[in-house]
GROMACS .gro file of N, CA and C in nm:
model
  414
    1UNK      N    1   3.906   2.400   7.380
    1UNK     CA    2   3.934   2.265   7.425
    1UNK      C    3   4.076   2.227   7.384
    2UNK      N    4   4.138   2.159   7.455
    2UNK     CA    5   4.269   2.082   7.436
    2UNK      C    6   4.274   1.987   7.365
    3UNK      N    7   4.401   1.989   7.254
    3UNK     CA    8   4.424   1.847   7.187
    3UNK      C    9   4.458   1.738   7.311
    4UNK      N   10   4.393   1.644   7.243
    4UNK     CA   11   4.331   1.488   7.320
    4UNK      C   12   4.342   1.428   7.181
    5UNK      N   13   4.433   1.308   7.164
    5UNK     CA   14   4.474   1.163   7.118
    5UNK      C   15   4.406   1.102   7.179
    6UNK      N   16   4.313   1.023   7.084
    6UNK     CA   17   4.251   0.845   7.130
    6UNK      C   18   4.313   0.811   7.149
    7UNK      N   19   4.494   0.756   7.036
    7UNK     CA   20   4.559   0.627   7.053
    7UNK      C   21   4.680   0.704   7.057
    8UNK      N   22   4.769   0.642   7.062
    8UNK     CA   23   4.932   0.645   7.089
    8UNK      C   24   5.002   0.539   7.000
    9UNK      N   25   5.075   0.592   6.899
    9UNK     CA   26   5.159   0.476   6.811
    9UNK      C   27   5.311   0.539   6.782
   10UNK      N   28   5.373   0.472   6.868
   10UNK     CA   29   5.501   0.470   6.903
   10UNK      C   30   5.574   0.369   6.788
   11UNK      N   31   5.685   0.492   6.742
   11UNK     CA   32   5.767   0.381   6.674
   11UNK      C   33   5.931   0.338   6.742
   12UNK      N   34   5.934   0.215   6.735
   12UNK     CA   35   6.070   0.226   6.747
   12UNK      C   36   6.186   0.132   6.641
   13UNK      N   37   6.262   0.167   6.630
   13UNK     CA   38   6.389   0.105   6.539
   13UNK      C   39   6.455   0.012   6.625
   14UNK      N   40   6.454  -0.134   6.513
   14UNK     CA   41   6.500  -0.259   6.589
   14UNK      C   42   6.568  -0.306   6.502
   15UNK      N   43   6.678  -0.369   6.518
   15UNK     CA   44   6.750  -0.445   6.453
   15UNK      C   45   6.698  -0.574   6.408
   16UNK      N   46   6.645  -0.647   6.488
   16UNK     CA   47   6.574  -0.785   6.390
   16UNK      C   48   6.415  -0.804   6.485
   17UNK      N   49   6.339  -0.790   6.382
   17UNK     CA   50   6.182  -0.794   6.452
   17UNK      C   51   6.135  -0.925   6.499
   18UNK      N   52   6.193  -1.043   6.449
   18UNK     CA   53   6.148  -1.148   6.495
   18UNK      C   54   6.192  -1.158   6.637
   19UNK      N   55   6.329  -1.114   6.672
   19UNK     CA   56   6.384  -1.108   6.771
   19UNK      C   57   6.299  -1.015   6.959
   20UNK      N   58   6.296  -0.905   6.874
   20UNK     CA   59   6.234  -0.783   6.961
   20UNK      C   60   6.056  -0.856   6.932
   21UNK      N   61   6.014  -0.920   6.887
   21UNK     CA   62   5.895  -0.958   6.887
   21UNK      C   63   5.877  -1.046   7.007
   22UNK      N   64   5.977  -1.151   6.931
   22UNK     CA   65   5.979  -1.300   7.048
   22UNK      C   66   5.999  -1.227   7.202
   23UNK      N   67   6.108  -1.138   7.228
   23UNK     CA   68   6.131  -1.058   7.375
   23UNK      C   69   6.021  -1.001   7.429
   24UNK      N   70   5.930  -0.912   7.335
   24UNK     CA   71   5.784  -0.863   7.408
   24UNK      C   72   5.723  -0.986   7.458
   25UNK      N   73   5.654  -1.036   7.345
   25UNK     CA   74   5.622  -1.204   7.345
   25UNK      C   75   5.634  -1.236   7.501
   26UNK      N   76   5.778  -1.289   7.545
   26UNK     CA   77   5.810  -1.333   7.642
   26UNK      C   78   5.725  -1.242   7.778
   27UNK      N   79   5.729  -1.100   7.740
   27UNK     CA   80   5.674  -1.010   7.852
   27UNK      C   81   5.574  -0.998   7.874
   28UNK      N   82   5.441  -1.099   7.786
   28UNK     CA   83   5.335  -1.112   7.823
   28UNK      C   84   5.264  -1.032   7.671
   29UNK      N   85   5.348  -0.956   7.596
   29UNK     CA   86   5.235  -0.882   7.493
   29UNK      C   87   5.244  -0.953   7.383
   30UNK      N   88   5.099  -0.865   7.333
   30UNK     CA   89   5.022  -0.956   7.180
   30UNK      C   90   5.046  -0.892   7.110
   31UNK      N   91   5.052  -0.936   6.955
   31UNK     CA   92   5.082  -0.858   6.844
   31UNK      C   93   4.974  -0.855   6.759
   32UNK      N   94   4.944  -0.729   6.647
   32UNK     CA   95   4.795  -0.689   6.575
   32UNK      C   96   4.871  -0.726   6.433
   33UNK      N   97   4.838  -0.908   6.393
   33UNK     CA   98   4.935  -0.945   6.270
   33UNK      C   99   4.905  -0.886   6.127
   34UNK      N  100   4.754  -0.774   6.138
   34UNK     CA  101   4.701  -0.710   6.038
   34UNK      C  102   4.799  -0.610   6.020
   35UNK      N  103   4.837  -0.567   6.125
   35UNK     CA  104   4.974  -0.487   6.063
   35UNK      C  105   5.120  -0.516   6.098
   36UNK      N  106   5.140  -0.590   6.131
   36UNK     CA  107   5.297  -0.673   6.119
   36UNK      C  108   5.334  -0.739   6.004
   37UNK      N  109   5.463  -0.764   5.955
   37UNK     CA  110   5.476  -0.804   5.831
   37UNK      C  111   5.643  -0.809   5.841
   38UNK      N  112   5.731  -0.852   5.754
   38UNK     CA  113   5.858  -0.892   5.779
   38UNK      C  114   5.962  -0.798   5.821
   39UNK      N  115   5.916  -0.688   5.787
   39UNK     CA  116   5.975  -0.547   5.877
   39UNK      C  117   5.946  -0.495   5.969
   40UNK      N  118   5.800  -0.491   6.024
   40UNK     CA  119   5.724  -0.446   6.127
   40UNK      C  120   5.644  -0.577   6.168
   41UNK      N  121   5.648  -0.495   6.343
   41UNK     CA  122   5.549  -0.569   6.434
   41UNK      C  123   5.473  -0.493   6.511
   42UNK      N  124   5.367  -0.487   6.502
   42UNK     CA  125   5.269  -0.370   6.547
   42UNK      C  126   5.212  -0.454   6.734
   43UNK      N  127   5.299  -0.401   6.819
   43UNK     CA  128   5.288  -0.478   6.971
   43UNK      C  129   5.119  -0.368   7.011
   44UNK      N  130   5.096  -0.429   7.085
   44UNK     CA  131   4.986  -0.399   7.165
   44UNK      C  132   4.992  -0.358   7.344
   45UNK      N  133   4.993  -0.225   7.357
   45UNK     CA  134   5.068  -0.239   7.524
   45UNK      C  135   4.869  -0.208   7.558
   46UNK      N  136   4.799  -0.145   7.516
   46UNK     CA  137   4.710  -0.101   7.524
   46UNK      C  138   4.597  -0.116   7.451
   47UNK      N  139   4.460  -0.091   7.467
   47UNK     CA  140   4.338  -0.054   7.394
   47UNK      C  141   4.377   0.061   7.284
   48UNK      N  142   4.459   0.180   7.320
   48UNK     CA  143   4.484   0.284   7.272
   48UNK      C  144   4.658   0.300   7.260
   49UNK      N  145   4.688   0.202   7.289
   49UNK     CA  146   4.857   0.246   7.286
   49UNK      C  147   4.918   0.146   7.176
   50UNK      N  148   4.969   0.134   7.083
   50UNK     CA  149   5.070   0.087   7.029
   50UNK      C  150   5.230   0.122   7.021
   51UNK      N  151   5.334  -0.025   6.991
   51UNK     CA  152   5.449   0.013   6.968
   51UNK      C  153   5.471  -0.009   6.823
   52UNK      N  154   5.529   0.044   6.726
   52UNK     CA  155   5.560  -0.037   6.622
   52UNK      C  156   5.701  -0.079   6.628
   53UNK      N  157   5.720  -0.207   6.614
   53UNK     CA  158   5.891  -0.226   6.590
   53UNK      C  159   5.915  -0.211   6.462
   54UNK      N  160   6.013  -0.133   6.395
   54UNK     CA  161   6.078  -0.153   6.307
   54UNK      C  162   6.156  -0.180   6.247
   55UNK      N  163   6.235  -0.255   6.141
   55UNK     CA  164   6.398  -0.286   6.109
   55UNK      C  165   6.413  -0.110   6.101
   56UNK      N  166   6.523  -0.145   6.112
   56UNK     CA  167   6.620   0.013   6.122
   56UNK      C  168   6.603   0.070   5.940
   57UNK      N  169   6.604  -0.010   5.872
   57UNK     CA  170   6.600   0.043   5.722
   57UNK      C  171   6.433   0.086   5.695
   58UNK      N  172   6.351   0.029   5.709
   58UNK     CA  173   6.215   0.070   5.742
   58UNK      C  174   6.183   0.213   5.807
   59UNK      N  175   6.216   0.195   5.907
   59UNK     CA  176   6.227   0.294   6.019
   59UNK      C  177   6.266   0.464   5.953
   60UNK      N  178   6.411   0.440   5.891
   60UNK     CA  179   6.489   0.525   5.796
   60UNK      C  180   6.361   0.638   5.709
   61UNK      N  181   6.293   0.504   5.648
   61UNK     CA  182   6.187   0.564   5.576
   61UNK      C  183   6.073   0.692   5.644
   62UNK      N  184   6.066   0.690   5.757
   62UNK     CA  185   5.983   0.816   5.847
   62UNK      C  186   6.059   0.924   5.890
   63UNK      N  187   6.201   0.924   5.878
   63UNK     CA  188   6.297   1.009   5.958
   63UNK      C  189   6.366   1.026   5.864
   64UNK      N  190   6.431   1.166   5.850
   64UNK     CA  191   6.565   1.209   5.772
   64UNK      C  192   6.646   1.280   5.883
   65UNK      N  193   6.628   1.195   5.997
   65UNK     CA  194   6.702   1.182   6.122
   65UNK      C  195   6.781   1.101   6.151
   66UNK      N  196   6.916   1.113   6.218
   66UNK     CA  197   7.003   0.960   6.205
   66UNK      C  198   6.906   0.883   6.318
   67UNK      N  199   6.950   0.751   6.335
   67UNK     CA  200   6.916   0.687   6.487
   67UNK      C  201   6.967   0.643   6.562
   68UNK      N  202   6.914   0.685   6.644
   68UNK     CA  203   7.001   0.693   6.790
   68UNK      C  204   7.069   0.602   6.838
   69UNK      N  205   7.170   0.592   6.855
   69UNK     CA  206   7.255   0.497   6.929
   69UNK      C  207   7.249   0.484   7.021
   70UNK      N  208   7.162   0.376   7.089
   70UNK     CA  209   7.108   0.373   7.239
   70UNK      C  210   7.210   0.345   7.309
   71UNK      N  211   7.287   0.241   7.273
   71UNK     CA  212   7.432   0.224   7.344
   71UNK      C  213   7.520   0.312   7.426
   72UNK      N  214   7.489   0.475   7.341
   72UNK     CA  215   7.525   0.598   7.420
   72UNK      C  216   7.418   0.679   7.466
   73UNK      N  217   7.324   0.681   7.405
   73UNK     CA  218   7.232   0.753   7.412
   73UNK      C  219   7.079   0.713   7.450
   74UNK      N  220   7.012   0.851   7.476
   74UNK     CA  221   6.848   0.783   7.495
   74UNK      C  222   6.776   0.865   7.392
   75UNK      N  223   6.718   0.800   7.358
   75UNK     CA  224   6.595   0.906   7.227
   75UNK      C  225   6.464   0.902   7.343
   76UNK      N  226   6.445   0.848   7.426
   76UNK     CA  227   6.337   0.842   7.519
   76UNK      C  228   6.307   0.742   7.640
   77UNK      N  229   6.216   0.800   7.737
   77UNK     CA  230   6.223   0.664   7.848
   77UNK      C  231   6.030   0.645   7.820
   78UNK      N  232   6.036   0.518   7.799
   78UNK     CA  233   5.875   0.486   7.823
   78UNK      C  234   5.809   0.387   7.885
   79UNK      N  235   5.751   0.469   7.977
   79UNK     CA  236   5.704   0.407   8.112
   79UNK      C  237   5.559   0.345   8.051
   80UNK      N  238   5.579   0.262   8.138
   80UNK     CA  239   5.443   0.160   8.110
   80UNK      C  240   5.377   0.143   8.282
   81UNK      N  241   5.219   0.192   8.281
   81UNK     CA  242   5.211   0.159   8.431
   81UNK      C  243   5.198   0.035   8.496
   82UNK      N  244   5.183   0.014   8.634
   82UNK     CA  245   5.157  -0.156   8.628
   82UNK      C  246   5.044  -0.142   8.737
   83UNK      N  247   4.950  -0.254   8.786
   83UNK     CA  248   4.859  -0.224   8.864
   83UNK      C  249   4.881  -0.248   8.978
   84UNK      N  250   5.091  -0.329   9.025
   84UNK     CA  251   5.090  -0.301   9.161
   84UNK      C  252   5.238  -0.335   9.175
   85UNK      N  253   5.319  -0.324   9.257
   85UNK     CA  254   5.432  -0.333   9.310
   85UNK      C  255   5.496  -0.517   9.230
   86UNK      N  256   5.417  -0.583   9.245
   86UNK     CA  257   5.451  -0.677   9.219
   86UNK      C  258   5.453  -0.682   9.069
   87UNK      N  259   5.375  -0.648   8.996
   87UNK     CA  260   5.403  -0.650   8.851
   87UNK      C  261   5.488  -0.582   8.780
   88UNK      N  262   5.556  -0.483   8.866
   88UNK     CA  263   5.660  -0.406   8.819
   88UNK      C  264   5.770  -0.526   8.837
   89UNK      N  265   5.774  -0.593   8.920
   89UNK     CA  266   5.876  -0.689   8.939
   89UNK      C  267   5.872  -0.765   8.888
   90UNK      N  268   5.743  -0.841   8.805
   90UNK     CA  269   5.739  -0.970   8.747
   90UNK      C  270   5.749  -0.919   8.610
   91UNK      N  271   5.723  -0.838   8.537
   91UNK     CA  272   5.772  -0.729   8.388
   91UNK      C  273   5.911  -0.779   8.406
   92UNK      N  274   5.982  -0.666   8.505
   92UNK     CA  275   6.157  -0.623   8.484
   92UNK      C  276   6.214  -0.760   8.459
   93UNK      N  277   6.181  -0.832   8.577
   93UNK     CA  278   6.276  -0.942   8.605
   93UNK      C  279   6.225  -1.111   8.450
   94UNK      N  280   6.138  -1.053   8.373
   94UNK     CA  281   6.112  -1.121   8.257
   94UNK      C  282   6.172  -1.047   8.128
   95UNK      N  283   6.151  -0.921   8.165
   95UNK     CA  284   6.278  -0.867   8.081
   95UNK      C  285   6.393  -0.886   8.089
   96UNK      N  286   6.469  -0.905   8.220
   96UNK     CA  287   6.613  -0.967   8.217
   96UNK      C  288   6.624  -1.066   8.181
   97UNK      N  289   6.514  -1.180   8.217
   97UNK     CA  290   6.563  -1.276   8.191
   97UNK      C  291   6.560  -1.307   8.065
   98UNK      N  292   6.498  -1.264   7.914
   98UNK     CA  293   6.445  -1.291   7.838
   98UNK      C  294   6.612  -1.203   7.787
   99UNK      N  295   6.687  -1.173   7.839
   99UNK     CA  296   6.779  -1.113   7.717
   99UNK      C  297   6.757  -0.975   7.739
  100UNK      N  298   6.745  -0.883   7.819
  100UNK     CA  299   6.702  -0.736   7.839
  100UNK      C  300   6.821  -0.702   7.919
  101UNK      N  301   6.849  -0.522   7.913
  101UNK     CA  302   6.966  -0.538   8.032
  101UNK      C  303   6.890  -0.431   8.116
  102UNK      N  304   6.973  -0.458   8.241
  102UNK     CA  305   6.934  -0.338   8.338
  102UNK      C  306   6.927  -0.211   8.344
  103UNK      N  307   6.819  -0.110   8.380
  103UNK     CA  308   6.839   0.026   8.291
  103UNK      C  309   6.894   0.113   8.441
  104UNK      N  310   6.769   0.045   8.527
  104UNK     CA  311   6.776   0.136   8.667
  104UNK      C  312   6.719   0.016   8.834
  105UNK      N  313   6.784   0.072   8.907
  105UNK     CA  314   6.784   0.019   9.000
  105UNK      C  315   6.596   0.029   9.051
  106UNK      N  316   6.487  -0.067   9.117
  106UNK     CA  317   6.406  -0.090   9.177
  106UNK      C  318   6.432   0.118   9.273
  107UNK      N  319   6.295   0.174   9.264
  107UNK     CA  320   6.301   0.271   9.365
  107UNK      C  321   6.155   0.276   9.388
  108UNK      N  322   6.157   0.295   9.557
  108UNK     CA  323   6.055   0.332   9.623
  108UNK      C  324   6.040   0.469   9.670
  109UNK      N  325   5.936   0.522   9.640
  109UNK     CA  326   5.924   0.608   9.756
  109UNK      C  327   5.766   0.675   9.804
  110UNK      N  328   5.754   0.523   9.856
  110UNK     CA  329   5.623   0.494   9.905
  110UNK      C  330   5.512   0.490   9.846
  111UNK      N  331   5.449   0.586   9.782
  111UNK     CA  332   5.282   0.590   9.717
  111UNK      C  333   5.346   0.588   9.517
  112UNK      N  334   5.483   0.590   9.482
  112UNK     CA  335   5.491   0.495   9.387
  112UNK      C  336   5.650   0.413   9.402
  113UNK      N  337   5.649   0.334   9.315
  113UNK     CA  338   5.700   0.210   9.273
  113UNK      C  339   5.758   0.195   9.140
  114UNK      N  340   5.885   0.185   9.110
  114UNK     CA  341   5.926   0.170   8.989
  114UNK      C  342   6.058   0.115   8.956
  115UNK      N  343   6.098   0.052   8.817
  115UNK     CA  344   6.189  -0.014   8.793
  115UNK      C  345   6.211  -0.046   8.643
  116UNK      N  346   6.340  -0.042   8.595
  116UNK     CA  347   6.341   0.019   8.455
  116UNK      C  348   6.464  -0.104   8.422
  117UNK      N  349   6.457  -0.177   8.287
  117UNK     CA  350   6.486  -0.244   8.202
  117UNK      C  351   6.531  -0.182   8.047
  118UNK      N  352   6.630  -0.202   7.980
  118UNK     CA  353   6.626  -0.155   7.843
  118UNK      C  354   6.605  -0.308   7.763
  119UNK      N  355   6.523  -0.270   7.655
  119UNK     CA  356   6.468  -0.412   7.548
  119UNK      C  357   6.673  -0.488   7.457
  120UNK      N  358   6.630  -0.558   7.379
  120UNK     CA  359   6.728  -0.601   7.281
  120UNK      C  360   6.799  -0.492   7.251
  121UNK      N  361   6.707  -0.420   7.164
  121UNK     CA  362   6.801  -0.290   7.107
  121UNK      C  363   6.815  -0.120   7.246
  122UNK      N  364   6.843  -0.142   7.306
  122UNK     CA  365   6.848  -0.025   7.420
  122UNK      C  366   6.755   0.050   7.450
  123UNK      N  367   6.658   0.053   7.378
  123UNK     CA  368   6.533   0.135   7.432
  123UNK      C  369   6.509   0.138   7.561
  124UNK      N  370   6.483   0.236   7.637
  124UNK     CA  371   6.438   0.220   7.775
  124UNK      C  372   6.275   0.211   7.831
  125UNK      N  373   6.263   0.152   7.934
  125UNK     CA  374   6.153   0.096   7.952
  125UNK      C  375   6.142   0.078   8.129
  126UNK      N  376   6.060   0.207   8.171
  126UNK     CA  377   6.056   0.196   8.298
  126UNK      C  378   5.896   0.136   8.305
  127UNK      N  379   5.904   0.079   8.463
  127UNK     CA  380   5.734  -0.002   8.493
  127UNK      C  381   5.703   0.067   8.645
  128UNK      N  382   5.637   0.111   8.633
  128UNK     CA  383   5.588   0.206   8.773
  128UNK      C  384   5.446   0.199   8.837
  129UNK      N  385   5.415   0.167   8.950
  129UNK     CA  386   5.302   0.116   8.992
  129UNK      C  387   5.291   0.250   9.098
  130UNK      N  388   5.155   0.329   9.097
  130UNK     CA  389   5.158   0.493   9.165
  130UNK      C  390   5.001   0.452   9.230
  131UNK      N  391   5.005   0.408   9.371
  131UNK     CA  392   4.911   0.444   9.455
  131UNK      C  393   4.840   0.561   9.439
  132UNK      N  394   4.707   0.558   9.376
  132UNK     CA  395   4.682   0.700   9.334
  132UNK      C  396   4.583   0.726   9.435
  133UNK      N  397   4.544   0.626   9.539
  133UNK     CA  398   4.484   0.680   9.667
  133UNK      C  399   4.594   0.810   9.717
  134UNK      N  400   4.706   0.779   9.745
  134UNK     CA  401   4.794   0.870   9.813
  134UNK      C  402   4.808   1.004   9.797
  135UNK      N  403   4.766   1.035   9.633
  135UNK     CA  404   4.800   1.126   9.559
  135UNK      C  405   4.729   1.228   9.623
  136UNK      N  406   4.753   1.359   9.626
  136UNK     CA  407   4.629   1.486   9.652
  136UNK      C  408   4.577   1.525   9.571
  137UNK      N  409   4.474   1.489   9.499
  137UNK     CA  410   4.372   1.514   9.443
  137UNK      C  411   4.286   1.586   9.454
  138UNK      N  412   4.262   1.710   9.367
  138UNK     CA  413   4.202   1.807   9.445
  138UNK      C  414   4.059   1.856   9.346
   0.00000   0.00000   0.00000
């Protein structure tokens, strides 16, 4: 049998958590305050998915890795699905408005849908809605 994860706990390094909190916040997500605390904010994208935000000095503490300078760089893209064309649009365009910058242009190509935003601190963050009628499923 194949390794299979219940949950998913994503960390990422943030410069000020109240900040990157209030910005999810704005995007519709909840936070689990049993584990948030003045360095961390434990976001909720899922039943099984978490993000953790971290201050960058926190963060330090799991890695004897530098961190990434999103400004130049990507440490990763993470897609979040959406349940339709339109929620990919109502995400992005609350991420811009909330202080987010543009990562990638809106692309179609037909049976999916997608559109990508980077948060406060550059993380990338695509939203993709995939007609999975279309798909060949076999």
């Amino acid at each position: 049998m194949s390794f299979q994860s219940k949950n998913i706990f994503i960390n990422l390094p943030v410069k000020n958590v109240k900040k990157s909190t209030s910005f999810f916040q704005e995007l519709g997500f909840e936070f689990n305050q049993q584990f948030s605390d003045e360095t961390t904010s434990s976001m909720i994208i899922s039943e099984s998915i978490f993000a953790l935000l971290m201050v960058e000095d926190r963060f330090k503490g799991f890695s004897n890795k530098e961190i990434t300078d999103t400004s130049v760089s990507a440490e990763a893209i993470l897609c979040l699905s959406a349940e339709n064309r339109e929620q990919v649009d109502q995400l992005v365009n609350k991420a811009l408005a909330s202080g987010g910058k543009p990562y990638s242009d809106p692309q179609d190509h037909g049976f999916m849908y997608g559109w990508g935003f980077q948060d406060l601190d550059g993380h990338i963050w695509e939203v993709v809605y995939m007609d999975e009628h279309a798909i060949n499923q076999e």
